[in-house]
CSV table of C-alpha atoms in Angstrom, one decimal:
chain,number,residue,atom,x,y,z
A,1,MET,CA,13.2,-1.4,-5.3
A,2,ASN,CA,10.6,-0.6,-7.9
A,3,LYS,CA,9.3,2.9,-7.4
A,4,ASN,CA,6.4,2.3,-9.8
A,5,ILE,CA,4.6,0.3,-7.1
A,6,TYR,CA,3.4,2.1,-3.9
A,7,PRO,CA,0.5,2.2,-1.5
A,8,CYS,CA,-2.4,4.6,-1.6
A,9,ILE,CA,-4.3,5.5,1.6
A,10,TRP,CA,-7.9,6.9,1.5
A,11,PHE,CA,-8.6,10.0,3.5
A,12,ASN,CA,-11.7,12.1,4.2
A,13,GLY,CA,-10.8,15.8,4.2
A,14,ARG,CA,-7.4,15.4,6.0
A,15,GLY,CA,-5.1,14.2,3.2
A,16,SER,CA,-3.0,17.4,3.1
A,17,GLU,CA,-2.8,17.5,6.9
A,18,ALA,CA,-1.7,13.9,7.0
A,19,GLY,CA,1.0,14.5,4.3
A,20,LYS,CA,2.5,17.3,6.3
A,21,TYR,CA,2.3,15.2,9.5
A,22,TYR,CA,4.2,12.2,7.9
A,23,ALA,CA,6.8,14.5,6.4
A,24,GLU,CA,7.5,16.0,9.8
A,25,THR,CA,7.4,12.5,11.5
A,26,PHE,CA,9.9,10.5,9.4
A,27,ASP,CA,13.5,11.3,8.8
A,28,ARG,CA,14.3,13.0,5.5
A,29,ALA,CA,10.7,12.8,4.4
A,30,LYS,CA,9.0,15.4,2.2
A,31,VAL,CA,5.7,16.2,0.5
A,32,THR,CA,6.3,16.0,-3.3
A,33,HIS,CA,2.8,16.8,-4.5
A,34,ASP,CA,-0.4,18.3,-3.1
A,35,SER,CA,-3.3,19.0,-5.4
A,36,GLY,CA,-5.8,18.9,-2.6
A,37,MET,CA,-7.3,15.6,-3.7
A,38,VAL,CA,-4.0,13.8,-4.2
A,39,VAL,CA,-1.0,14.1,-1.9
A,40,THR,CA,2.2,12.2,-2.3
A,41,TRP,CA,5.1,12.1,0.2
A,42,GLU,CA,8.4,10.3,0.0
A,43,ALA,CA,11.1,9.1,2.4
A,44,ALA,CA,14.0,6.6,1.9
A,45,ASP,CA,13.1,6.1,-1.8
A,46,CYS,CA,9.6,5.0,-0.8
A,47,THR,CA,6.4,6.8,-2.0
A,48,PHE,CA,3.0,7.0,-0.4
A,49,MET,CA,-0.1,8.4,-2.1
A,50,LEU,CA,-2.9,10.0,0.0
A,51,LEU,CA,-6.2,10.2,-1.7
A,52,ASP,CA,-8.7,12.7,-0.2
A,53,ALA,CA,-11.9,11.2,-1.7
A,54,GLY,CA,-14.6,11.5,1.0
A,55,PRO,CA,-16.2,9.2,3.6
A,56,ASN,CA,-16.7,6.1,1.6
A,57,PHE,CA,-13.7,4.2,2.9
A,58,LYS,CA,-11.0,4.5,5.6
A,59,PRO,CA,-7.8,2.6,6.3
A,60,ASN,CA,-7.7,-0.4,8.6
A,61,PHE,CA,-5.0,-2.7,10.0
A,62,SER,CA,-5.5,-5.5,7.5
A,63,ILE,CA,-2.8,-3.6,5.7
A,64,SER,CA,-0.2,-1.9,8.0
A,65,PHE,CA,3.2,-0.5,7.3
A,66,MET,CA,6.3,-2.0,8.8
A,67,VAL,CA,9.0,0.7,9.4
A,68,MET,CA,12.5,-0.7,9.5
A,69,CYS,CA,14.4,1.4,12.0
A,70,GLU,CA,18.2,1.6,12.1
A,71,THR,CA,18.5,2.6,15.8
A,72,ALA,CA,16.5,2.4,19.0
A,73,GLU,CA,16.6,6.2,19.1
A,74,GLU,CA,15.0,6.5,15.6
A,75,LEU,CA,12.3,4.0,16.6
A,76,ASP,CA,11.5,5.9,19.8
A,77,ARG,CA,11.1,9.2,17.9
A,78,TYR,CA,8.6,7.7,15.5
A,79,TRP,CA,6.8,5.9,18.3
A,80,ALA,CA,6.4,9.1,20.4
A,81,ARG,CA,5.1,11.0,17.4
A,82,LEU,CA,2.8,8.4,15.9
A,83,SER,CA,1.3,7.2,19.2
A,84,LYS,CA,0.2,10.8,20.1
A,85,ASP,CA,-3.6,10.8,19.8
A,86,GLY,CA,-3.4,7.3,18.4
A,87,LYS,CA,-4.0,3.8,19.7
A,88,ILE,CA,-1.5,1.2,20.9
A,89,MET,CA,-2.1,-2.3,19.4
A,90,MET,CA,1.1,-4.0,20.7
A,91,GLU,CA,3.1,-2.3,23.4
A,92,LEU,CA,6.6,-1.1,22.5
A,93,ALA,CA,8.9,-3.8,24.0
A,94,LYS,CA,11.4,-6.6,23.3
A,95,TYR,CA,9.9,-9.5,21.5
A,96,PRO,CA,11.4,-12.8,20.2
A,97,TRP,CA,11.6,-11.4,16.7
A,98,SER,CA,13.1,-8.0,17.6
A,99,GLU,CA,15.0,-6.3,20.4
A,100,LYS,CA,12.4,-3.5,20.1
A,101,TYR,CA,9.0,-3.6,18.3
A,102,GLY,CA,5.6,-2.0,18.7
A,103,TRP,CA,2.4,-1.8,16.6
A,104,LEU,CA,0.1,1.2,16.7
A,105,GLU,CA,-2.6,3.1,14.9
A,106,ASP,CA,-2.0,6.8,14.4
A,107,GLN,CA,-4.5,9.6,14.7
A,108,PHE,CA,-5.6,9.1,11.0
A,109,GLY,CA,-6.4,5.4,11.5
A,110,VAL,CA,-3.2,4.2,9.7
A,111,SER,CA,-1.4,1.3,11.3
A,112,TRP,CA,2.4,1.2,11.7
A,113,GLN,CA,4.6,-1.6,13.0
A,114,LEU,CA,8.0,-0.2,14.2
A,115,TYR,CA,10.8,-2.7,14.0
A,116,LEU,CA,14.4,-2.4,15.1
A,117,GLY,CA,16.5,-4.0,12.4
A,118,ALA,CA,19.4,-2.4,10.6
A,119,GLY,CA,20.3,-2.9,7.0
A,120,ALA,CA,16.8,-3.6,5.6
A,121,PRO,CA,16.5,-3.2,1.8
A,122,GLN,CA,13.3,-1.2,2.1
A,123,LYS,CA,12.3,1.3,4.8
A,124,PHE,CA,8.5,1.1,4.6
A,125,VAL,CA,7.0,-2.3,3.9
A,126,PRO,CA,3.2,-2.8,3.3
A,127,THR,CA,2.2,-5.8,5.5
A,128,LEU,CA,-0.9,-7.8,4.5
A,129,MET,CA,-2.9,-9.6,7.2
A,130,PHE,CA,-4.9,-12.6,5.9
A,131,THR,CA,-7.8,-12.9,8.3
A,132,GLY,CA,-11.5,-13.8,8.3
A,133,VAL,CA,-12.4,-15.3,4.9
A,134,ASN,CA,-8.7,-15.0,3.9
A,135,ASN,CA,-7.3,-16.7,7.0
A,136,GLY,CA,-4.7,-19.3,6.1
A,137,LYS,CA,-4.2,-18.0,2.6
A,138,CYS,CA,-1.0,-16.0,3.0
A,139,VAL,CA,1.3,-18.6,1.3
A,140,GLU,CA,-1.2,-19.1,-1.5
A,141,ALA,CA,-1.4,-15.3,-2.0
A,142,MET,CA,2.3,-14.9,-2.1
A,143,GLU,CA,2.7,-17.7,-4.6
A,144,TYR,CA,0.0,-16.0,-6.7
A,145,TYR,CA,1.5,-12.5,-6.6
A,146,THR,CA,5.0,-13.8,-7.4
A,147,ARG,CA,3.6,-15.5,-10.5
A,148,VAL,CA,1.7,-12.4,-11.7
A,149,PHE,CA,4.7,-10.0,-11.3
A,150,PRO,CA,8.1,-10.4,-12.9
A,151,ASN,CA,11.3,-10.1,-10.8
A,152,SER,CA,9.4,-11.6,-7.9
A,153,LYS,CA,10.2,-14.1,-5.1
A,154,ILE,CA,9.2,-15.3,-1.7
A,155,ASP,CA,12.1,-14.5,0.6
A,156,GLY,CA,11.2,-16.2,3.9
A,157,VAL,CA,8.2,-17.8,5.7
A,158,MET,CA,7.9,-18.4,9.4
A,159,LYS,CA,4.9,-20.5,10.5
A,160,TYR,CA,3.1,-21.1,13.8
A,161,GLU,CA,3.9,-24.4,15.4
A,162,GLU,CA,1.8,-26.5,17.8
A,163,GLY,CA,1.2,-24.6,21.0
A,164,GLY,CA,1.9,-21.3,19.3
A,165,ASP,CA,-0.3,-18.2,19.3
A,166,ASP,CA,-2.3,-19.1,16.2
A,167,THR,CA,-3.4,-22.1,14.1
A,168,PRO,CA,-0.4,-24.4,13.4
A,169,GLY,CA,0.7,-23.9,9.8
A,170,ASN,CA,-0.6,-20.4,9.6
A,171,VAL,CA,2.0,-17.8,8.7
A,172,ALA,CA,3.4,-15.8,11.6
A,173,HIS,CA,5.6,-13.7,9.3
A,174,ALA,CA,6.7,-13.7,5.7
A,175,GLN,CA,8.2,-11.4,3.2
A,176,PHE,CA,8.1,-11.4,-0.6
A,177,TYR,CA,8.9,-9.2,-3.6
A,178,ILE,CA,6.7,-8.2,-6.5
A,179,ASN,CA,8.8,-6.8,-9.3
A,180,ASP,CA,11.5,-5.9,-6.8
A,181,TYR,CA,9.1,-4.2,-4.4
A,182,MET,CA,9.0,-5.7,-0.9
A,183,LEU,CA,5.8,-6.7,1.0
A,184,MET,CA,5.2,-8.7,4.1
A,185,GLY,CA,2.4,-11.1,5.0
A,186,MET,CA,0.8,-12.9,7.9
A,187,ASP,CA,-2.2,-15.0,8.8
A,188,SER,CA,-4.5,-14.4,11.8
A,189,SER,CA,-7.3,-16.7,13.0
A,190,MET,CA,-8.6,-14.0,15.4
A,191,ASP,CA,-11.9,-12.2,14.7
A,192,HIS,CA,-10.5,-8.7,14.0
A,193,GLY,CA,-13.6,-7.5,12.2
A,194,VAL,CA,-11.5,-6.0,9.3
A,195,GLN,CA,-10.9,-7.0,5.7
A,196,PHE,CA,-9.0,-5.7,2.7
A,197,ASP,CA,-10.8,-2.8,1.1
A,198,GLU,CA,-10.3,0.4,-0.8
A,199,GLY,CA,-9.1,2.2,2.4
A,200,ILE,CA,-5.6,1.1,1.4
A,201,SER,CA,-4.8,0.1,-2.2
A,202,ILE,CA,-1.6,-0.6,-4.2
A,203,VAL,CA,-0.8,1.5,-7.2
A,204,VAL,CA,1.0,-0.1,-10.2
A,205,THR,CA,2.2,2.4,-12.7
A,206,THR,CA,2.4,0.7,-16.1
A,207,LYS,CA,4.6,1.6,-19.1
A,208,ASP,CA,2.0,1.0,-21.9
A,209,GLN,CA,-1.4,-0.4,-22.8
A,210,GLU,CA,0.0,-4.0,-23.1
A,211,GLU,CA,1.2,-3.9,-19.5
A,212,THR,CA,-2.0,-2.2,-18.3
A,213,ASP,CA,-4.1,-4.9,-20.0
A,214,TYR,CA,-2.0,-7.7,-18.5
A,215,TYR,CA,-2.4,-6.7,-14.9
A,216,TRP,CA,-6.0,-5.6,-15.3
A,217,ASN,CA,-7.1,-8.8,-17.1
A,218,THR,CA,-5.1,-11.1,-14.7
A,219,PHE,CA,-6.5,-9.6,-11.5
A,220,THR,CA,-10.1,-9.2,-12.7
A,221,SER,CA,-10.3,-12.7,-14.1
A,222,GLU,CA,-10.9,-13.9,-10.5
A,223,GLY,CA,-11.6,-10.5,-8.9
A,224,GLU,CA,-13.8,-7.5,-9.5
A,225,GLU,CA,-13.6,-4.4,-11.8
A,226,SER,CA,-14.2,-1.0,-10.4
A,227,MET,CA,-13.8,2.5,-12.0
A,228,CYS,CA,-10.9,4.7,-13.0
A,229,GLY,CA,-8.3,1.9,-13.1
A,230,TRP,CA,-9.3,0.4,-9.7
A,231,LEU,CA,-10.0,-3.3,-9.2
A,232,LYS,CA,-10.1,-5.9,-6.5
A,233,ASP,CA,-8.2,-9.2,-6.8
A,234,ARG,CA,-9.2,-12.6,-5.7
A,235,TYR,CA,-8.4,-11.8,-2.0
A,236,GLY,CA,-10.2,-8.5,-2.0
A,237,ILE,CA,-7.0,-6.4,-2.1
A,238,SER,CA,-7.6,-3.2,-4.1
A,239,TRP,CA,-5.1,-2.3,-6.9
A,240,GLN,CA,-4.9,0.8,-9.1
A,241,ILE,CA,-3.5,-0.1,-12.5
A,242,THR,CA,-2.4,3.3,-13.7
A,243,PRO,CA,-0.6,4.0,-17.0
A,244,ALA,CA,2.3,6.4,-16.7
A,245,ARG,CA,0.9,8.3,-19.7
A,246,LEU,CA,-2.3,9.1,-17.7
A,247,LEU,CA,-0.2,10.8,-15.0
A,248,GLU,CA,1.8,12.7,-17.7
A,249,LEU,CA,-1.4,14.0,-19.4
A,250,MET,CA,-3.1,15.0,-16.1
A,251,ALA,CA,0.0,16.9,-15.1
A,252,ASP,CA,-0.1,19.1,-18.2
A,253,PRO,CA,-0.1,22.8,-17.2
A,254,ASP,CA,-2.9,23.4,-19.8
A,255,ARG,CA,-5.7,22.8,-17.3
A,256,GLU,CA,-8.3,22.5,-20.1
A,257,LYS,CA,-6.5,19.6,-21.7
A,258,ALA,CA,-5.8,18.0,-18.4
A,259,GLY,CA,-9.4,18.4,-17.5
A,260,ARG,CA,-10.6,16.6,-20.6
A,261,VAL,CA,-8.3,13.8,-19.8
A,262,MET,CA,-9.7,13.6,-16.2
A,263,GLN,CA,-13.2,13.5,-17.6
A,264,ALA,CA,-12.4,10.7,-20.0
A,265,MET,CA,-10.7,8.7,-17.2
A,266,MET,CA,-13.6,9.1,-14.9
A,267,LYS,CA,-15.8,7.2,-17.4
A,268,MET,CA,-13.4,4.2,-17.7
A,269,ARG,CA,-13.0,1.0,-15.8
A,270,LYS,CA,-9.7,-0.2,-17.3
A,271,ILE,CA,-7.7,2.8,-18.5
A,272,ILE,CA,-7.4,3.0,-22.3
A,273,ILE,CA,-4.4,5.2,-23.2
A,274,ALA,CA,-5.6,5.9,-26.8
A,275,ASP,CA,-8.9,7.3,-25.5
A,276,LEU,CA,-7.0,9.5,-23.1
A,277,GLU,CA,-4.8,10.8,-26.0
A,278,ALA,CA,-7.9,11.5,-28.0
A,279,ALA,CA,-9.5,13.5,-25.2
A,280,TYR,CA,-6.3,15.4,-24.8
A,281,ALA,CA,-6.1,16.3,-28.5
A,282,GLU,CA,-9.7,17.5,-28.9
A,283,ALA,CA,-9.9,20.8,-30.6
């Protein structure tokens, strides 16, 4: 699994609270960083970033997180915790695809699908729902992403048949990898009233300017630029293209130098590493 790709969830004043909540909810989970604005927590070699950035956006279930549970007891523990003060979207029950499965939205508005299935290669899997203007585009999107990223593949696609619960040919469930990081996808013809937005984004940590330029230029060629390394791709999914060097400079214990780097980054669309280095080195 590639640990340089991970989801980021937008919060409004409750990021630190949510980080502690998830660390207490999931087995062997822990908060690894909390600056107030940025919180990260990890479990089972998976990383989540929580961005406490105000009321502009909030997560919705166009991107949910599949949790692959080893035992029914594990699944029941997570369900009891996450469903408290949350909202049930699909009741916890036996389904054709799993002996035990349920879908819920927790108290922070983050959606989780709990699935009983031992031996999964990745514990937490971002799951993309292609609905509304994107309905029917799941296969197209998977083919696109697996072209953009190296070490990528589509690992399985199950489609709706005639008489099924959705449009025949739409994807009921699929999984794919981008640079060895697993995601899942589905189509939905229902009017859910949600779309991909900045409420949940995907961070790609890049090794150098060449890799940063590649992802930025590829995605924005049919998408939309934003600020501070953020962009939207052709489907409206938000990505943060973040050079590893930016993270290193901003973590410097010299707060004056780190502050100059932050100020330089805030003025950028695509991140330019040389300009960050120049800001860092200012006398």
